[in-house]
PDB file of C-alpha atoms in Angstrom:
ATOM      1  CA  VAL A   1       0.008   0.003  -0.007  1.00 74.00           C
ATOM      2  CA  GLU A   2       2.810   2.392   0.838  1.00 89.00           C
ATOM      3  CA  PHE A   3       6.570   2.832   1.233  1.00 94.00           C
ATOM      4  CA  VAL A   4       8.509   4.651   3.945  1.00 94.00           C
ATOM      5  CA  LEU A   5      11.323   6.943   2.814  1.00 93.00           C
ATOM      6  CA  LEU A   6      14.026   6.988   5.520  1.00 90.00           C
ATOM      7  CA  GLY A   7      15.608  10.138   4.069  1.00 87.00           C
ATOM      8  CA  PHE A   8      17.983  11.625   6.623  1.00 84.00           C
ATOM      9  CA  SER A   9      16.509   9.843   9.676  1.00 79.00           C
ATOM     10  CA  ASP A  10      19.976   8.549  10.590  1.00 78.00           C
ATOM     11  CA  ILE A  11      20.934  12.152  11.542  1.00 82.00           C
ATOM     12  CA  PRO A  12      17.777  13.331  13.424  1.00 78.00           C
ATOM     13  CA  ASN A  13      19.587  16.099  15.270  1.00 85.00           C
ATOM     14  CA  LEU A  14      20.245  17.913  12.006  1.00 86.00           C
ATOM     15  CA  HIS A  15      16.775  17.750  10.417  1.00 87.00           C
ATOM     16  CA  TRP A  16      16.002  21.449  11.027  1.00 91.00           C
ATOM     17  CA  THR A  17      19.419  22.479   9.689  1.00 93.00           C
ATOM     18  CA  LEU A  18      18.921  20.284   6.610  1.00 92.00           C
ATOM     19  CA  PHE A  19      15.408  21.718   6.150  1.00 94.00           C
ATOM     20  CA  GLY A  20      16.828  25.267   6.120  1.00 95.00           C
ATOM     21  CA  ILE A  21      19.676  24.355   3.742  1.00 94.00           C
ATOM     22  CA  PHE A  22      17.460  22.531   1.211  1.00 94.00           C
ATOM     23  CA  LEU A  23      14.777  25.269   1.370  1.00 96.00           C
ATOM     24  CA  VAL A  24      17.399  27.942   0.587  1.00 96.00           C
ATOM     25  CA  ILE A  25      18.799  25.738  -2.229  1.00 95.00           C
ATOM     26  CA  TYR A  26      15.365  25.109  -3.706  1.00 96.00           C
ATOM     27  CA  LEU A  27      14.421  28.812  -3.689  1.00 96.00           C
ATOM     28  CA  THR A  28      17.847  29.647  -5.208  1.00 94.00           C
ATOM     29  CA  ILE A  29      17.293  27.115  -8.041  1.00 94.00           C
ATOM     30  CA  LEU A  30      13.824  28.535  -8.728  1.00 95.00           C
ATOM     31  CA  MET A  31      15.005  32.135  -8.708  1.00 94.00           C
ATOM     32  CA  CYS A  32      18.243  31.693 -10.708  1.00 91.00           C
ATOM     33  CA  ASN A  33      16.661  29.510 -13.437  1.00 93.00           C
ATOM     34  CA  SER A  34      13.613  31.805 -13.651  1.00 94.00           C
ATOM     35  CA  ILE A  35      15.955  34.778 -14.215  1.00 91.00           C
ATOM     36  CA  ILE A  36      17.763  32.906 -16.998  1.00 91.00           C
ATOM     37  CA  ILE A  37      14.418  32.019 -18.644  1.00 93.00           C
ATOM     38  CA  LEU A  38      13.352  35.691 -18.353  1.00 92.00           C
ATOM     39  CA  VAL A  39      16.533  37.271 -19.817  1.00 91.00           C
ATOM     40  CA  THR A  40      16.744  34.715 -22.655  1.00 91.00           C
ATOM     41  CA  ARG A  41      13.157  35.581 -23.566  1.00 92.00           C
ATOM     42  CA  ILE A  42      13.223  39.408 -23.330  1.00 90.00           C
ATOM     43  CA  ASP A  43      16.800  40.351 -24.352  1.00 89.00           C
ATOM     44  CA  SER A  44      17.100  40.828 -28.121  1.00 87.00           C
ATOM     45  CA  ALA A  45      20.809  39.910 -28.062  1.00 85.00           C
ATOM     46  CA  LEU A  46      19.959  36.445 -26.662  1.00 90.00           C
ATOM     47  CA  GLN A  47      17.525  35.411 -29.379  1.00 92.00           C
ATOM     48  CA  THR A  48      19.822  32.668 -30.677  1.00 93.00           C
ATOM     49  CA  PRO A  49      19.555  28.872 -30.647  1.00 94.00           C
ATOM     50  CA  MET A  50      22.119  28.528 -27.844  1.00 91.00           C
ATOM     51  CA  TYR A  51      20.058  30.659 -25.473  1.00 92.00           C
ATOM     52  CA  PHE A  52      16.805  29.115 -26.640  1.00 95.00           C
ATOM     53  CA  PHE A  53      18.193  25.734 -25.522  1.00 95.00           C
ATOM     54  CA  LEU A  54      19.588  27.242 -22.287  1.00 92.00           C
ATOM     55  CA  GLY A  55      16.106  28.648 -21.438  1.00 94.00           C
ATOM     56  CA  ASN A  56      14.630  25.185 -21.963  1.00 95.00           C
ATOM     57  CA  LEU A  57      17.368  23.624 -19.805  1.00 93.00           C
ATOM     58  CA  SER A  58      16.553  26.099 -17.012  1.00 94.00           C
ATOM     59  CA  PHE A  59      12.832  25.251 -17.181  1.00 95.00           C
ATOM     60  CA  LEU A  60      13.707  21.530 -17.158  1.00 95.00           C
ATOM     61  CA  GLU A  61      15.863  22.014 -14.065  1.00 94.00           C
ATOM     62  CA  ILE A  62      12.931  23.706 -12.262  1.00 96.00           C
ATOM     63  CA  CYS A  63      10.697  20.723 -13.114  1.00 96.00           C
ATOM     64  CA  TYR A  64      13.405  18.233 -12.102  1.00 95.00           C
ATOM     65  CA  VAL A  65      14.040  19.620  -8.614  1.00 95.00           C
ATOM     66  CA  THR A  66      10.321  20.203  -7.950  1.00 96.00           C
ATOM     67  CA  VAL A  67       9.692  16.458  -8.220  1.00 96.00           C
ATOM     68  CA  THR A  68      12.094  15.688  -5.353  1.00 95.00           C
ATOM     69  CA  ILE A  69      12.948  18.666  -3.084  1.00 95.00           C
ATOM     70  CA  PRO A  70       9.452  19.761  -1.911  1.00 96.00           C
ATOM     71  CA  ARG A  71       8.706  16.163  -0.884  1.00 94.00           C
ATOM     72  CA  MET A  72      12.061  15.963   0.913  1.00 94.00           C
ATOM     73  CA  LEU A  73      11.299  19.245   2.721  1.00 94.00           C
ATOM     74  CA  MET A  74       7.913  17.910   3.833  1.00 94.00           C
ATOM     75  CA  ASP A  75       9.491  14.711   5.198  1.00 92.00           C
ATOM     76  CA  LEU A  76      12.137  16.756   7.113  1.00 91.00           C
ATOM     77  CA  LEU A  77       9.393  18.984   8.516  1.00 91.00           C
ATOM     78  CA  THR A  78       7.030  16.183   9.629  1.00 88.00           C
ATOM     79  CA  GLN A  79       9.735  13.566  10.227  1.00 86.00           C
ATOM     80  CA  LYS A  80       7.472  11.065   8.483  1.00 86.00           C
ATOM     81  CA  GLY A  81       8.504   9.479   5.221  1.00 88.00           C
ATOM     82  CA  ASN A  82       5.298   7.660   4.335  1.00 93.00           C
ATOM     83  CA  ILE A  83       4.623   7.736   0.585  1.00 94.00           C
ATOM     84  CA  SER A  84       1.830   5.866  -1.206  1.00 95.00           C
ATOM     85  CA  PHE A  85       2.610   3.175  -3.782  1.00 94.00           C
ATOM     86  CA  PHE A  86       1.164   5.370  -6.586  1.00 95.00           C
ATOM     87  CA  ALA A  87       2.967   8.541  -5.421  1.00 96.00           C
ATOM     88  CA  CYS A  88       6.267   6.662  -5.282  1.00 96.00           C
ATOM     89  CA  ALA A  89       5.744   5.332  -8.842  1.00 96.00           C
ATOM     90  CA  ALA A  90       4.798   8.819 -10.086  1.00 97.00           C
ATOM     91  CA  GLN A  91       7.861  10.400  -8.475  1.00 97.00           C
ATOM     92  CA  MET A  92      10.210   7.801  -9.994  1.00 96.00           C
ATOM     93  CA  CYS A  93       8.541   8.237 -13.391  1.00 96.00           C
ATOM     94  CA  PHE A  94       8.997  12.031 -13.387  1.00 97.00           C
ATOM     95  CA  VAL A  95      12.579  11.849 -12.079  1.00 95.00           C
ATOM     96  CA  LEU A  96      13.554   9.443 -14.866  1.00 94.00           C
ATOM     97  CA  MET A  97      11.561  11.402 -17.444  1.00 95.00           C
ATOM     98  CA  PHE A  98      13.154  14.768 -16.651  1.00 95.00           C
ATOM     99  CA  GLY A  99      16.589  13.171 -16.205  1.00 92.00           C
ATOM    100  CA  GLY A 100      16.341  11.505 -19.626  1.00 92.00           C
ATOM    101  CA  SER A 101      15.163  14.771 -21.192  1.00 95.00           C
ATOM    102  CA  GLU A 102      18.174  16.593 -19.682  1.00 92.00           C
ATOM    103  CA  CYS A 103      20.566  14.018 -21.170  1.00 91.00           C
ATOM    104  CA  LEU A 104      19.047  14.569 -24.620  1.00 94.00           C
ATOM    105  CA  LEU A 105      18.871  18.332 -24.292  1.00 94.00           C
ATOM    106  CA  LEU A 106      22.562  18.503 -23.264  1.00 92.00           C
ATOM    107  CA  THR A 107      23.327  16.505 -26.431  1.00 93.00           C
ATOM    108  CA  VAL A 108      21.305  18.982 -28.518  1.00 95.00           C
ATOM    109  CA  MET A 109      23.270  21.848 -26.943  1.00 92.00           C
ATOM    110  CA  ALA A 110      26.548  20.113 -27.821  1.00 91.00           C
ATOM    111  CA  TYR A 111      25.352  19.683 -31.451  1.00 94.00           C
ATOM    112  CA  ASP A 112      24.453  23.363 -31.551  1.00 94.00           C
ATOM    113  CA  ARG A 113      27.993  24.318 -30.448  1.00 90.00           C
ATOM    114  CA  TYR A 114      29.430  21.861 -32.999  1.00 92.00           C
ATOM    115  CA  VAL A 115      27.527  23.481 -35.888  1.00 94.00           C
ATOM    116  CA  ALA A 116      28.305  27.015 -34.653  1.00 90.00           C
ATOM    117  CA  ILE A 117      32.076  26.419 -34.433  1.00 88.00           C
ATOM    118  CA  CYS A 118      32.687  23.785 -37.136  1.00 89.00           C
ATOM    119  CA  ASN A 119      30.215  25.036 -39.753  1.00 90.00           C
ATOM    120  CA  PRO A 120      29.636  28.736 -38.944  1.00 89.00           C
ATOM    121  CA  LEU A 121      28.637  29.846 -42.443  1.00 91.00           C
ATOM    122  CA  HIS A 122      25.718  27.446 -42.579  1.00 93.00           C
ATOM    123  CA  TYR A 123      24.805  27.778 -38.878  1.00 94.00           C
ATOM    124  CA  PRO A 124      21.729  30.070 -39.349  1.00 93.00           C
ATOM    125  CA  LEU A 125      20.411  27.754 -42.089  1.00 94.00           C
ATOM    126  CA  ILE A 126      20.986  24.502 -40.178  1.00 94.00           C
ATOM    127  CA  MET A 127      19.891  25.726 -36.736  1.00 95.00           C
ATOM    128  CA  ASN A 128      16.812  27.701 -37.823  1.00 95.00           C
ATOM    129  CA  HIS A 129      13.922  28.245 -35.346  1.00 94.00           C
ATOM    130  CA  LYS A 130      11.875  25.332 -36.690  1.00 96.00           C
ATOM    131  CA  VAL A 131      14.774  22.879 -36.285  1.00 96.00           C
ATOM    132  CA  CYS A 132      15.437  24.190 -32.742  1.00 96.00           C
ATOM    133  CA  VAL A 133      11.791  23.661 -31.711  1.00 97.00           C
ATOM    134  CA  GLN A 134      11.838  20.172 -33.204  1.00 97.00           C
ATOM    135  CA  LEU A 135      15.048  19.239 -31.355  1.00 96.00           C
ATOM    136  CA  VAL A 136      13.679  20.502 -28.035  1.00 97.00           C
ATOM    137  CA  THR A 137      10.364  18.692 -28.567  1.00 97.00           C
ATOM    138  CA  VAL A 138      12.160  15.417 -29.272  1.00 96.00           C
ATOM    139  CA  SER A 139      14.296  15.954 -26.130  1.00 96.00           C
ATOM    140  CA  TRP A 140      11.189  16.464 -23.993  1.00 95.00           C
ATOM    141  CA  ILE A 141       8.914  13.701 -25.265  1.00 95.00           C
ATOM    142  CA  SER A 142      11.018  10.895 -26.784  1.00 93.00           C
ATOM    143  CA  GLY A 143      11.740   9.260 -23.415  1.00 91.00           C
ATOM    144  CA  VAL A 144       8.184   9.483 -22.077  1.00 95.00           C
ATOM    145  CA  PRO A 145       6.839   6.115 -23.368  1.00 95.00           C
ATOM    146  CA  VAL A 146      10.088   4.315 -22.408  1.00 94.00           C
ATOM    147  CA  VAL A 147      10.065   5.729 -18.860  1.00 95.00           C
ATOM    148  CA  ILE A 148       6.374   5.000 -18.290  1.00 95.00           C
ATOM    149  CA  GLY A 149       6.888   1.402 -19.534  1.00 94.00           C
ATOM    150  CA  GLN A 150       9.891   0.911 -17.269  1.00 93.00           C
ATOM    151  CA  THR A 151       8.154   2.360 -14.212  1.00 95.00           C
ATOM    152  CA  CYS A 152       5.114   0.102 -14.794  1.00 94.00           C
ATOM    153  CA  GLN A 153       7.449  -2.861 -15.178  1.00 92.00           C
ATOM    154  CA  ILE A 154       9.240  -2.172 -11.891  1.00 93.00           C
ATOM    155  CA  PHE A 155       6.085  -1.444  -9.879  1.00 93.00           C
ATOM    156  CA  SER A 156       4.372  -4.607 -11.213  1.00 92.00           C
ATOM    157  CA  LEU A 157       7.040  -6.658  -9.347  1.00 90.00           C
ATOM    158  CA  PRO A 158       6.050  -8.221  -6.000  1.00 90.00           C
ATOM    159  CA  PHE A 159       7.195  -6.271  -2.924  1.00 88.00           C
ATOM    160  CA  CYS A 160       6.801  -8.841  -0.172  1.00 83.00           C
ATOM    161  CA  GLY A 161       9.568  -7.845   2.239  1.00 82.00           C
ATOM    162  CA  SER A 162      10.418  -4.534   3.840  1.00 86.00           C
ATOM    163  CA  ASN A 163       8.640  -1.373   2.604  1.00 90.00           C
ATOM    164  CA  THR A 164      11.421   0.899   3.868  1.00 93.00           C
ATOM    165  CA  ILE A 165      13.422   2.794   1.212  1.00 91.00           C
ATOM    166  CA  ASN A 166      16.757   4.028   2.517  1.00 89.00           C
ATOM    167  CA  HIS A 167      16.676   7.142   0.353  1.00 90.00           C
ATOM    168  CA  PHE A 168      15.177  10.612   0.247  1.00 91.00           C
ATOM    169  CA  PHE A 169      13.083   9.953  -2.886  1.00 93.00           C
ATOM    170  CA  CYS A 170      11.812   6.973  -4.892  1.00 94.00           C
ATOM    171  CA  ASP A 171      14.878   6.422  -7.052  1.00 90.00           C
ATOM    172  CA  LEU A 172      15.129   3.352  -9.244  1.00 88.00           C
ATOM    173  CA  PRO A 173      18.057   1.423  -7.561  1.00 86.00           C
ATOM    174  CA  PRO A 174      16.734   1.461  -3.979  1.00 88.00           C
ATOM    175  CA  VAL A 175      13.174   0.587  -5.069  1.00 91.00           C
ATOM    176  CA  LEU A 176      14.456  -2.281  -7.219  1.00 89.00           C
ATOM    177  CA  GLN A 177      16.396  -3.593  -4.207  1.00 87.00           C
ATOM    178  CA  LEU A 178      13.098  -4.082  -2.308  1.00 90.00           C
ATOM    179  CA  ALA A 179      11.530  -6.273  -5.027  1.00 88.00           C
ATOM    180  CA  CYS A 180      11.117  -9.981  -4.298  1.00 86.00           C
ATOM    181  CA  GLY A 181      12.123 -12.764  -6.633  1.00 79.00           C
ATOM    182  CA  ASP A 182      14.261 -12.618  -9.763  1.00 82.00           C
ATOM    183  CA  THR A 183      14.793  -9.058 -11.026  1.00 86.00           C
ATOM    184  CA  PHE A 184      17.370 -10.009 -13.698  1.00 86.00           C
ATOM    185  CA  VAL A 185      15.074  -9.016 -16.629  1.00 89.00           C
ATOM    186  CA  ASN A 186      14.317  -5.676 -14.950  1.00 88.00           C
ATOM    187  CA  GLU A 187      18.012  -4.993 -14.360  1.00 87.00           C
ATOM    188  CA  ILE A 188      18.804  -5.717 -18.045  1.00 89.00           C
ATOM    189  CA  ALA A 189      15.983  -3.335 -19.037  1.00 89.00           C
ATOM    190  CA  VAL A 190      17.532  -0.646 -16.790  1.00 87.00           C
ATOM    191  CA  TYR A 191      20.957  -1.178 -18.394  1.00 87.00           C
ATOM    192  CA  VAL A 192      19.506  -0.947 -21.914  1.00 89.00           C
ATOM    193  CA  VAL A 193      17.581   2.276 -21.120  1.00 89.00           C
ATOM    194  CA  ALA A 194      20.682   3.739 -19.392  1.00 87.00           C
ATOM    195  CA  VAL A 195      22.826   2.961 -22.456  1.00 87.00           C
ATOM    196  CA  ILE A 196      20.264   4.605 -24.767  1.00 88.00           C
ATOM    197  CA  PHE A 197      19.585   7.712 -22.667  1.00 88.00           C
ATOM    198  CA  VAL A 198      22.919   8.150 -20.853  1.00 86.00           C
ATOM    199  CA  MET A 199      25.822   6.504 -22.691  1.00 88.00           C
ATOM    200  CA  ALA A 200      24.737   7.079 -26.303  1.00 90.00           C
ATOM    201  CA  PRO A 201      24.069  10.854 -25.778  1.00 91.00           C
ATOM    202  CA  PHE A 202      27.325  11.099 -23.843  1.00 90.00           C
ATOM    203  CA  LEU A 203      29.301   9.497 -26.684  1.00 91.00           C
ATOM    204  CA  LEU A 204      27.674  11.896 -29.173  1.00 92.00           C
ATOM    205  CA  ILE A 205      28.715  14.803 -26.931  1.00 91.00           C
ATOM    206  CA  VAL A 206      32.293  13.444 -26.782  1.00 89.00           C
ATOM    207  CA  VAL A 207      32.419  13.147 -30.584  1.00 92.00           C
ATOM    208  CA  SER A 208      30.964  16.690 -30.974  1.00 91.00           C
ATOM    209  CA  TYR A 209      33.504  18.166 -28.624  1.00 89.00           C
ATOM    210  CA  GLY A 210      36.347  16.220 -30.253  1.00 89.00           C
ATOM    211  CA  LYS A 211      35.463  17.906 -33.523  1.00 91.00           C
ATOM    212  CA  ILE A 212      34.948  21.269 -31.782  1.00 88.00           C
ATOM    213  CA  ILE A 213      38.369  21.168 -30.075  1.00 87.00           C
ATOM    214  CA  SER A 214      40.028  20.096 -33.336  1.00 88.00           C
ATOM    215  CA  SER A 215      38.426  23.081 -35.151  1.00 86.00           C
ATOM    216  CA  ILE A 216      39.339  25.550 -32.339  1.00 84.00           C
ATOM    217  CA  LEU A 217      42.976  24.501 -32.380  1.00 83.00           C
ATOM    218  CA  LYS A 218      43.121  25.217 -36.117  1.00 82.00           C
ATOM    219  CA  LEU A 219      42.139  28.869 -35.556  1.00 76.00           C
ATOM    220  CA  SER A 220      45.067  31.229 -36.131  1.00 75.00           C
ATOM    221  CA  SER A 221      43.875  33.910 -33.715  1.00 77.00           C
ATOM    222  CA  ALA A 222      44.502  33.317 -29.962  1.00 76.00           C
ATOM    223  CA  LYS A 223      41.570  35.632 -29.200  1.00 77.00           C
ATOM    224  CA  GLY A 224      39.326  33.534 -31.488  1.00 72.00           C
ATOM    225  CA  ARG A 225      40.423  30.334 -29.756  1.00 76.00           C
ATOM    226  CA  ALA A 226      39.742  31.832 -26.290  1.00 76.00           C
ATOM    227  CA  LYS A 227      36.247  33.013 -27.378  1.00 71.00           C
ATOM    228  CA  ALA A 228      35.379  29.639 -28.893  1.00 71.00           C
ATOM    229  CA  PHE A 229      36.538  27.761 -25.783  1.00 75.00           C
ATOM    230  CA  SER A 230      34.568  30.143 -23.524  1.00 73.00           C
ATOM    231  CA  THR A 231      31.294  29.419 -25.340  1.00 69.00           C
ATOM    232  CA  CYS A 232      31.759  25.691 -24.783  1.00 78.00           C
ATOM    233  CA  SER A 233      33.405  25.444 -21.340  1.00 78.00           C
ATOM    234  CA  SER A 234      30.214  26.059 -19.353  1.00 77.00           C
ATOM    235  CA  HIS A 235      28.331  23.337 -21.174  1.00 80.00           C
ATOM    236  CA  LEU A 236      31.252  20.934 -20.868  1.00 82.00           C
ATOM    237  CA  ILE A 237      31.447  21.407 -17.071  1.00 82.00           C
ATOM    238  CA  VAL A 238      27.691  20.696 -16.713  1.00 84.00           C
ATOM    239  CA  VAL A 239      27.946  17.607 -18.955  1.00 86.00           C
ATOM    240  CA  VAL A 240      30.852  16.096 -16.958  1.00 84.00           C
ATOM    241  CA  LEU A 241      29.063  16.704 -13.606  1.00 83.00           C
ATOM    242  CA  PHE A 242      25.628  15.419 -14.698  1.00 84.00           C
ATOM    243  CA  TYR A 243      26.729  12.415 -16.775  1.00 83.00           C
ATOM    244  CA  GLY A 244      29.347  11.340 -14.230  1.00 81.00           C
ATOM    245  CA  THR A 245      26.841  10.954 -11.382  1.00 80.00           C
ATOM    246  CA  ALA A 246      24.060   9.569 -13.621  1.00 79.00           C
ATOM    247  CA  THR A 247      26.394   6.873 -14.978  1.00 77.00           C
ATOM    248  CA  ILE A 248      27.414   5.761 -11.447  1.00 76.00           C
ATOM    249  CA  THR A 249      23.790   5.501 -10.367  1.00 75.00           C
ATOM    250  CA  TYR A 250      21.966   3.950 -13.341  1.00 75.00           C
ATOM    251  CA  LEU A 251      24.595   1.679 -14.881  1.00 71.00           C
ATOM    252  CA  GLN A 252      24.589  -0.369 -11.702  1.00 64.00           C
ATOM    253  CA  PRO A 253      20.904  -0.488 -10.660  1.00 54.00           C
ATOM    254  CA  LYS A 254      21.661  -2.740  -7.675  1.00 54.00           C
ATOM    255  CA  PRO A 255      24.699  -0.739  -6.564  1.00 49.00           C
ATOM    256  CA  ASN A 256      27.761  -2.209  -4.883  1.00 53.00           C
ATOM    257  CA  GLN A 257      28.468   0.967  -2.928  1.00 53.00           C
ATOM    258  CA  SER A 258      26.848   1.584   0.471  1.00 64.00           C
ATOM    259  CA  GLU A 259      23.370   3.151   0.674  1.00 68.00           C
ATOM    260  CA  GLY A 260      24.929   6.220   2.259  1.00 70.00           C
ATOM    261  CA  VAL A 261      27.210   6.733  -0.756  1.00 74.00           C
ATOM    262  CA  GLY A 262      24.190   6.160  -3.072  1.00 75.00           C
ATOM    263  CA  LYS A 263      22.277   8.885  -1.255  1.00 82.00           C
ATOM    264  CA  LEU A 264      25.214  11.257  -1.493  1.00 81.00           C
ATOM    265  CA  ILE A 265      25.587  10.697  -5.247  1.00 82.00           C
ATOM    266  CA  SER A 266      21.829  11.234  -5.715  1.00 84.00           C
ATOM    267  CA  LEU A 267      22.050  14.482  -3.718  1.00 87.00           C
ATOM    268  CA  PHE A 268      24.749  15.543  -6.113  1.00 85.00           C
ATOM    269  CA  TYR A 269      22.737  15.160  -9.319  1.00 83.00           C
ATOM    270  CA  THR A 270      19.280  16.052  -7.937  1.00 88.00           C
ATOM    271  CA  VAL A 271      20.230  19.049  -5.778  1.00 90.00           C
ATOM    272  CA  LEU A 272      23.817  20.268  -6.208  1.00 87.00           C
ATOM    273  CA  ILE A 273      24.097  20.204 -10.015  1.00 87.00           C
ATOM    274  CA  PRO A 274      20.783  22.050 -10.609  1.00 89.00           C
ATOM    275  CA  THR A 275      22.113  24.673  -8.108  1.00 89.00           C
ATOM    276  CA  LEU A 276      25.474  24.999  -9.905  1.00 86.00           C
ATOM    277  CA  ASN A 277      24.045  25.086 -13.451  1.00 84.00           C
ATOM    278  CA  PRO A 278      22.720  28.659 -13.461  1.00 85.00           C
ATOM    279  CA  ILE A 279      25.856  29.851 -11.631  1.00 83.00           C
ATOM    280  CA  ILE A 280      28.140  28.130 -14.165  1.00 81.00           C
ATOM    281  CA  TYR A 281      26.211  29.481 -17.161  1.00 79.00           C
ATOM    282  CA  THR A 282      25.932  33.057 -15.840  1.00 76.00           C
ATOM    283  CA  LEU A 283      29.430  33.539 -14.412  1.00 69.00           C
ATOM    284  CA  ARG A 284      31.147  32.067 -17.481  1.00 67.00           C
ATOM    285  CA  ASN A 285      28.934  33.761 -20.062  1.00 77.00           C
ATOM    286  CA  LYS A 286      29.457  37.427 -20.918  1.00 80.00           C
ATOM    287  CA  ASP A 287      26.209  37.716 -22.912  1.00 83.00           C
ATOM    288  CA  ILE A 288      24.106  36.513 -19.942  1.00 85.00           C
ATOM    289  CA  THR A 289      26.052  38.819 -17.578  1.00 84.00           C
ATOM    290  CA  VAL A 290      25.469  41.831 -19.817  1.00 87.00           C
ATOM    291  CA  ALA A 291      21.762  40.929 -20.191  1.00 87.00           C
ATOM    292  CA  LEU A 292      21.419  40.648 -16.390  1.00 86.00           C
ATOM    293  CA  ARG A 293      23.027  44.079 -15.883  1.00 86.00           C
ATOM    294  CA  LYS A 294      20.663  45.619 -18.435  1.00 87.00           C
ATOM    295  CA  LEU A 295      17.685  44.023 -16.710  1.00 84.00           C
ATOM    296  CA  LEU A 296      18.835  45.258 -13.272  1.00 85.00           C
ATOM    297  CA  THR A 297      19.348  48.768 -14.675  1.00 85.00           C
ATOM    298  CA  LYS A 298      15.770  48.798 -16.103  1.00 82.00           C
ATOM    299  CA  ILE A 299      14.360  47.577 -12.781  1.00 82.00           C
ATOM    300  CA  LEU A 300      16.296  50.081 -10.645  1.00 81.00           C
ATOM    301  CA  ILE A 301      15.787  53.155 -12.844  1.00 70.00           C
TER     302      ILE A 301
END
């Protein structure tokens, strides 16, 4: 009928401190990503494919953290982790859906940088508005049927033992550990989906950046090389952080590491990375910084 999320019950003395920290982090994520969405929409200098994708990534981050952090805050506040069977399935489904969409959207952003740097003359033609909308739509919806099917498959398994999930949300590995009987087929399905939505996009990004770096190194101007690297460095940092933690979690659905380490890794990709993303993109991007200054000037004057 229901599961019990243990969350951070092993450190009960810190639950109010954790509540304050995660509340500030959640509000920061909402505010920073909303500002990025706003400036990429209203600033005429940012009406390019790169910032169109960045605005979508910011909206996706808001959706992603809203699936997990508010529930975690409620559990810290009430010190009860009870979650219904259906709510647990829904949470897992949305986490996987938004996570898969982020993998694909980061790949689209890498392709955009590849075309801009390696094929600049044809960039406006290749990355026209219609193509950009199509790429974003594919990123958002292509994983939906797969994720729904996988979630239904996992929650159709018998759960005849403990109903306690040693985690702060219904993530796939800890829920799969509670299932009774042989879960080999389900684990293979998880591996296949992880390869399609994590490893394949990551390899495409690696190939794109291999070609990008090769093209940048051929530039005769040192200033041109520095500018080209600066437009890619923010995206590359985000890719390494996100894909690194996602690979550790989903390419070993019944993890060998301790549950504490599993929770720490999950905190990294569900809380810390969405917090860092807007900071990385704003601090390392002159166009966004200029747009923010213009917006602040308009508000203050």
